[in-house]
mmCIF file of C-alpha atoms and ligand atoms in Angstrom:
data_model
loop_
_atom_site.group_PDB
_atom_site.id
_atom_site.type_symbol
_atom_site.label_atom_id
_atom_site.label_comp_id
_atom_site.label_asym_id
_atom_site.label_seq_id
_atom_site.Cartn_x
_atom_site.Cartn_y
_atom_site.Cartn_z
ATOM 1 C CA MET H 637 -3.504 -15.746 14.659
ATOM 2 C CA GLU H 638 -2.272 -19.064 17.076
ATOM 3 C CA ASN H 639 -4.454 -19.354 19.938
ATOM 4 C CA LEU H 640 -1.980 -18.997 23.204
ATOM 5 C CA GLN H 641 -2.901 -21.189 26.142
ATOM 6 C CA LYS H 642 -0.469 -19.297 28.788
ATOM 7 C CA PRO H 643 0.124 -16.073 27.684
ATOM 8 C CA PRO H 644 3.623 -14.084 28.767
ATOM 9 C CA GLU H 645 3.549 -11.795 31.487
ATOM 10 C CA GLU H 646 3.757 -9.013 29.123
ATOM 11 C CA ASP H 647 1.469 -5.678 28.238
ATOM 12 C CA CYS H 648 -0.451 -5.854 25.363
ATOM 13 C CA ILE H 649 0.656 -3.000 23.242
ATOM 14 C CA ILE H 650 -2.978 -1.980 21.943
ATOM 15 C CA CYS H 651 -4.915 -2.033 25.030
ATOM 16 C CA MET H 652 -1.898 -1.592 27.333
ATOM 17 C CA GLU H 653 -3.487 -3.959 29.788
ATOM 18 C CA THR H 654 -1.297 -7.199 30.865
ATOM 19 C CA LEU H 655 -1.801 -10.340 28.682
ATOM 20 C CA THR H 656 -2.463 -12.162 31.465
ATOM 21 C CA SER H 657 -6.045 -10.306 32.062
ATOM 22 C CA ALA H 658 -9.059 -9.285 30.248
ATOM 23 C CA SER H 659 -8.634 -7.291 27.020
ATOM 24 C CA GLY H 660 -8.935 -3.484 27.487
ATOM 25 C CA TYR H 661 -11.916 -3.826 25.018
ATOM 26 C CA SER H 662 -13.864 -6.409 26.817
ATOM 27 C CA GLU H 663 -16.556 -4.338 28.161
ATOM 28 C CA SER H 664 -16.970 -1.867 24.502
ATOM 29 C CA SER H 665 -16.443 -4.778 22.030
ATOM 30 C CA GLU H 666 -19.725 -6.318 20.212
ATOM 31 C CA CYS H 667 -18.166 -9.484 19.620
ATOM 32 C CA LYS H 668 -19.329 -12.245 21.621
ATOM 33 C CA LYS H 669 -17.364 -14.831 20.232
ATOM 34 C CA ILE H 670 -13.863 -13.964 21.165
ATOM 35 C CA LYS H 671 -13.404 -14.610 25.223
ATOM 36 C CA ASP H 672 -12.119 -11.192 26.931
ATOM 37 C CA SER H 673 -8.947 -13.114 27.847
ATOM 38 C CA ALA H 674 -8.202 -14.831 24.756
ATOM 39 C CA VAL H 675 -4.707 -14.095 23.728
ATOM 40 C CA GLY H 676 -3.073 -14.759 20.311
ATOM 41 C CA LYS H 677 0.311 -14.733 18.682
ATOM 42 C CA LEU H 678 0.737 -13.580 14.982
ATOM 43 C CA LYS H 679 2.463 -16.139 12.726
ATOM 44 C CA LYS H 680 5.434 -14.380 10.797
ATOM 45 C CA CYS H 681 6.601 -11.996 13.436
ATOM 46 C CA GLY H 682 5.366 -13.705 16.759
ATOM 47 C CA HIS H 683 3.902 -10.761 18.460
ATOM 48 C CA ILE H 684 1.202 -11.402 20.780
ATOM 49 C CA PHE H 685 -1.597 -9.493 21.965
ATOM 50 C CA HIS H 686 -5.260 -10.097 23.153
ATOM 51 C CA GLN H 687 -7.361 -11.405 20.215
ATOM 52 C CA LEU H 688 -10.295 -8.886 20.951
ATOM 53 C CA CYS H 689 -7.702 -6.126 20.612
ATOM 54 C CA MET H 690 -6.678 -7.442 17.096
ATOM 55 C CA LEU H 691 -10.108 -7.622 15.773
ATOM 56 C CA GLU H 692 -10.934 -3.750 17.523
ATOM 57 C CA MET H 693 -7.909 -2.738 15.578
ATOM 58 C CA TYR H 694 -8.653 -4.295 12.257
ATOM 59 C CA ASN H 695 -12.556 -3.016 12.702
ATOM 60 C CA SER H 696 -11.188 0.410 13.202
ATOM 61 C CA GLY H 697 -9.213 0.735 10.496
ATOM 62 C CA ASN H 698 -10.046 0.665 6.576
ATOM 63 C CA LYS H 699 -11.012 -2.946 6.550
ATOM 64 C CA ASP H 700 -9.047 -3.741 3.714
ATOM 65 C CA GLY H 701 -8.367 -7.524 4.122
ATOM 66 C CA SER H 702 -4.981 -6.970 5.493
ATOM 67 C CA LEU H 703 -3.758 -6.442 8.951
ATOM 68 C CA GLN H 704 -0.527 -4.780 10.040
ATOM 69 C CA CYS H 705 1.262 -5.906 13.334
ATOM 70 C CA PRO H 706 1.194 -2.843 15.473
ATOM 71 C CA ALA H 707 4.664 -3.899 17.058
ATOM 72 C CA CYS H 708 6.857 -4.382 14.106
ATOM 73 C CA LYS H 709 4.634 -3.353 10.980
ATOM 74 C CA THR H 710 4.496 -6.944 9.376
ATOM 75 C CA ILE H 711 1.644 -7.086 7.013
ATOM 76 C CA TYR H 712 -0.681 -10.168 7.086
ATOM 77 C CA GLY H 713 -3.146 -10.410 4.307
ATOM 78 C CA GLU H 714 -3.112 -8.816 1.157
ATOM 79 C CA LYS H 715 -3.766 -5.359 1.276
ATOM 80 C CA THR H 716 -5.830 -3.734 -1.327
ATOM 81 C CA GLY H 717 -6.575 0.064 -2.121
ATOM 82 C CA THR H 718 -9.329 2.203 -3.432
ATOM 83 C CA GLN H 719 -7.919 2.997 -6.777
ATOM 84 C CA PRO H 720 -10.806 3.740 -9.361
ATOM 85 C CA ARG H 721 -10.967 2.041 -12.624
ATOM 86 C CA GLY H 722 -8.345 2.848 -15.276
ATOM 87 C CA LYS H 723 -5.721 1.234 -17.661
ATOM 88 C CA MET H 724 -2.038 0.379 -16.963
ATOM 89 C CA ASP H 725 -0.019 0.594 -20.250
ATOM 90 C CA ILE H 726 3.728 -0.310 -20.616
ATOM 91 C CA PHE H 727 5.914 0.417 -23.622
ATOM 92 C CA LEU H 728 9.935 0.083 -23.658
ATOM 93 C CA ILE H 729 11.841 2.926 -25.504
ATOM 94 C CA SER H 730 15.449 2.502 -26.375
ATOM 95 C CA GLN H 731 16.519 5.690 -25.136
ATOM 96 C CA PRO H 732 18.158 5.926 -21.883
ATOM 97 C CA LEU H 733 17.508 7.741 -18.733
ATOM 98 C CA PRO H 734 19.951 10.281 -17.273
ATOM 99 C CA GLY H 735 21.862 8.444 -14.981
ATOM 100 C CA HIS H 736 21.074 4.994 -16.716
ATOM 101 C CA GLN H 737 22.894 5.037 -19.672
ATOM 102 C CA ASP H 738 23.429 1.683 -20.094
ATOM 103 C CA CYS H 739 20.158 0.467 -20.714
ATOM 104 C CA GLY H 740 16.679 1.549 -22.511
ATOM 105 C CA THR H 741 13.804 3.112 -20.630
ATOM 106 C CA ILE H 742 10.155 1.465 -19.439
ATOM 107 C CA HIS H 743 7.391 3.919 -20.096
ATOM 108 C CA ILE H 744 4.225 3.254 -18.074
ATOM 109 C CA VAL H 745 1.248 4.874 -18.900
ATOM 110 C CA TYR H 746 -1.736 5.299 -16.418
ATOM 111 C CA THR H 747 -5.051 6.298 -17.626
ATOM 112 C CA ILE H 748 -7.956 7.165 -15.243
ATOM 113 C CA SER H 749 -11.173 8.667 -16.071
ATOM 114 C CA PRO H 750 -13.349 10.879 -13.871
ATOM 115 C CA GLY H 751 -16.434 8.976 -12.449
ATOM 116 C CA ILE H 752 -18.825 8.425 -9.276
ATOM 117 C CA GLN H 753 -17.326 7.348 -6.070
ATOM 118 C CA GLY H 754 -17.905 4.011 -4.557
ATOM 119 C CA PRO H 755 -18.994 2.853 -1.023
ATOM 120 C CA GLU H 756 -14.969 2.662 -0.375
ATOM 121 C CA HIS H 757 -14.102 6.485 -1.178
ATOM 122 C CA PRO H 758 -14.187 9.342 0.785
ATOM 123 C CA ASN H 759 -17.667 10.629 -0.491
ATOM 124 C CA PRO H 760 -19.656 7.828 -2.022
ATOM 125 C CA GLY H 761 -22.067 8.739 -5.018
ATOM 126 C CA LYS H 762 -20.141 12.058 -5.353
ATOM 127 C CA GLN H 763 -18.053 12.889 -8.426
ATOM 128 C CA TYR H 764 -14.473 12.577 -8.615
ATOM 129 C CA THR H 765 -12.093 14.282 -11.057
ATOM 130 C CA ALA H 766 -9.171 12.740 -12.637
ATOM 131 C CA ARG H 767 -6.316 15.484 -13.744
ATOM 132 C CA GLY H 768 -3.284 15.318 -15.577
ATOM 133 C CA PHE H 769 -4.051 11.925 -17.277
ATOM 134 C CA PRO H 770 -2.665 9.985 -19.007
ATOM 135 C CA ARG H 771 0.294 9.954 -16.503
ATOM 136 C CA HIS H 772 3.479 9.015 -17.978
ATOM 137 C CA CYS H 773 6.275 7.375 -15.625
ATOM 138 C CA TYR H 774 9.834 5.777 -16.133
ATOM 139 C CA LEU H 775 11.953 3.221 -15.132
ATOM 140 C CA PRO H 776 15.307 2.091 -16.205
ATOM 141 C CA ASP H 777 15.096 -0.993 -18.294
ATOM 142 C CA ASN H 778 17.522 -3.185 -16.143
ATOM 143 C CA PRO H 779 17.033 -6.329 -14.057
ATOM 144 C CA LYS H 780 15.919 -4.255 -10.997
ATOM 145 C CA GLY H 781 13.777 -1.693 -12.898
ATOM 146 C CA ARG H 782 12.146 -4.598 -14.522
ATOM 147 C CA LEU H 783 11.368 -6.023 -10.735
ATOM 148 C CA VAL H 784 10.001 -2.602 -9.823
ATOM 149 C CA LEU H 785 7.721 -3.083 -13.050
ATOM 150 C CA GLU H 786 6.371 -6.326 -11.629
ATOM 151 C CA LEU H 787 6.100 -4.928 -8.213
ATOM 152 C CA LEU H 788 4.001 -2.003 -9.572
ATOM 153 C CA LYS H 789 2.143 -4.181 -11.749
ATOM 154 C CA LEU H 790 0.880 -6.045 -8.515
ATOM 155 C CA ALA H 791 0.274 -2.797 -6.740
ATOM 156 C CA TRP H 792 -2.206 -1.728 -9.597
ATOM 157 C CA ALA H 793 -3.963 -5.038 -9.471
ATOM 158 C CA ARG H 794 -4.426 -4.301 -5.781
ATOM 159 C CA ARG H 795 -5.700 -0.799 -6.628
ATOM 160 C CA LEU H 796 -2.644 0.634 -4.730
ATOM 161 C CA ILE H 797 -1.049 3.160 -7.037
ATOM 162 C CA PHE H 798 -3.710 6.032 -6.827
ATOM 163 C CA THR H 799 -6.445 6.866 -4.406
ATOM 164 C CA ILE H 800 -9.115 9.480 -4.119
ATOM 165 C CA GLY H 801 -8.271 12.372 -1.979
ATOM 166 C CA VAL H 802 -7.115 15.775 -1.746
ATOM 167 C CA SER H 803 -4.592 16.985 -4.053
ATOM 168 C CA SER H 804 -1.222 17.947 -2.442
ATOM 169 C CA THR H 805 -0.412 20.497 -5.319
ATOM 170 C CA THR H 806 -3.725 22.278 -5.924
ATOM 171 C CA GLY H 807 -5.946 21.599 -2.614
ATOM 172 C CA GLU H 808 -8.744 20.241 -4.918
ATOM 173 C CA SER H 809 -10.665 17.112 -2.923
ATOM 174 C CA ASP H 810 -12.811 14.530 -4.521
ATOM 175 C CA THR H 811 -9.775 13.895 -7.106
ATOM 176 C CA VAL H 812 -7.512 11.003 -7.823
ATOM 177 C CA VAL H 813 -4.150 11.509 -6.192
ATOM 178 C CA TRP H 814 -1.067 9.023 -5.881
ATOM 179 C CA ASN H 815 -1.303 6.917 -3.084
ATOM 180 C CA GLU H 816 2.224 6.969 -1.362
ATOM 181 C CA ILE H 817 4.309 4.764 -4.211
ATOM 182 C CA HIS H 818 6.260 7.612 -5.667
ATOM 183 C CA HIS H 819 6.737 7.611 -9.344
ATOM 184 C CA LYS H 820 9.321 9.199 -11.894
ATOM 185 C CA THR H 821 7.383 11.373 -14.001
ATOM 186 C CA GLU H 822 9.949 13.282 -16.005
ATOM 187 C CA MET H 823 11.949 11.622 -18.308
ATOM 188 C CA ASN H 824 14.811 13.964 -19.317
ATOM 189 C CA SER H 825 14.891 16.438 -16.789
ATOM 190 C CA ASN H 826 14.352 16.649 -13.195
ATOM 191 C CA ILE H 827 12.392 20.268 -13.031
ATOM 192 C CA SER H 828 9.930 18.724 -10.417
ATOM 193 C CA GLY H 829 12.311 16.486 -8.777
ATOM 194 C CA HIS H 830 10.546 13.529 -9.886
ATOM 195 C CA GLY H 831 12.808 12.933 -12.520
ATOM 196 C CA TYR H 832 16.158 11.416 -13.077
ATOM 197 C CA PRO H 833 18.869 10.913 -12.218
ATOM 198 C CA ASP H 834 18.040 9.462 -8.614
ATOM 199 C CA PRO H 835 20.410 6.594 -8.162
ATOM 200 C CA ASN H 836 18.485 5.733 -4.817
ATOM 201 C CA TYR H 837 15.058 5.582 -6.540
ATOM 202 C CA LEU H 838 14.674 1.917 -7.185
ATOM 203 C CA ASP H 839 15.324 1.375 -3.538
ATOM 204 C CA ASN H 840 13.207 3.911 -2.313
ATOM 205 C CA VAL H 841 10.234 2.626 -4.281
ATOM 206 C CA MET H 842 10.830 -0.956 -3.485
ATOM 207 C CA ALA H 843 10.708 0.111 0.252
ATOM 208 C CA GLU H 844 7.151 2.264 -0.604
ATOM 209 C CA LEU H 845 5.761 -0.962 -2.177
ATOM 210 C CA ALA H 846 6.748 -3.103 0.678
ATOM 211 C CA ALA H 847 5.358 -0.651 3.375
ATOM 212 C CA GLN H 848 1.886 -1.382 1.198
ATOM 213 C CA GLY H 849 2.714 -5.199 1.527
ATOM 214 C CA VAL H 850 3.782 -5.423 -2.285
ATOM 215 C CA THR H 851 7.260 -7.575 -2.072
ATOM 216 C CA GLU H 852 9.584 -9.889 -4.154
ATOM 217 C CA ASP H 853 7.763 -12.432 -1.897
ATOM 218 C CA CYS H 854 4.720 -11.680 -3.603
ATOM 219 C CA LEU H 855 5.711 -12.355 -7.060
ATOM 220 C CA ASN H 856 6.901 -15.948 -6.256
ATOM 221 C CA MET H 857 3.687 -17.226 -4.888
HETATM 222 ZN ZN1 LIG W 1114 -5.345 -6.018 24.634
HETATM 223 ZN ZN1 LIG W 1115 4.923 -7.938 14.885
#
């Protein structure tokens, strides 16, 4: 965050006070290092907030090492998740997917075992279950599918593919669940709606990955 000496005559959208006055958090914040009226500009998107407000926003979130601009959702830093320990294996199969007859198939296998929740999980020290593993997922083995695979590998390394929570299908709590990055778990059928053909799938999953800060730019760094 870049320090701004002359704040514009606008409201801070975090505390709704004007940027030329003190942060709405100046009384409640425990931080003594940042001045009440200090204003900062985010580097990539240029949005401006009280520095104290940004700090309060970060501290009230899940403190995952990243920060999202509240105005435009640009992600700063590298967001990491709480995915438990496991394994991601990749295989290639020659059989095509429905709707992708011109290429073979990438087969991803996720393996996660039950374990004990860590401090980053909803109930530290309590057991979590891992149902339906290994989970099998499929991508077309074409340039776009291979790009999605690289993004998924990065998302896996950042612990973003799964999390521990409540299963939306069974209602079971303290279990390993998908974390808002949809996967295709059916290869030759589409009974669950998580199968092929689905011409928009690769674009949709790239948007979901981008929402977690995983984009093509990260691969080139
Ligand atoms: Zn503010
Ligand atoms: Zn912004």
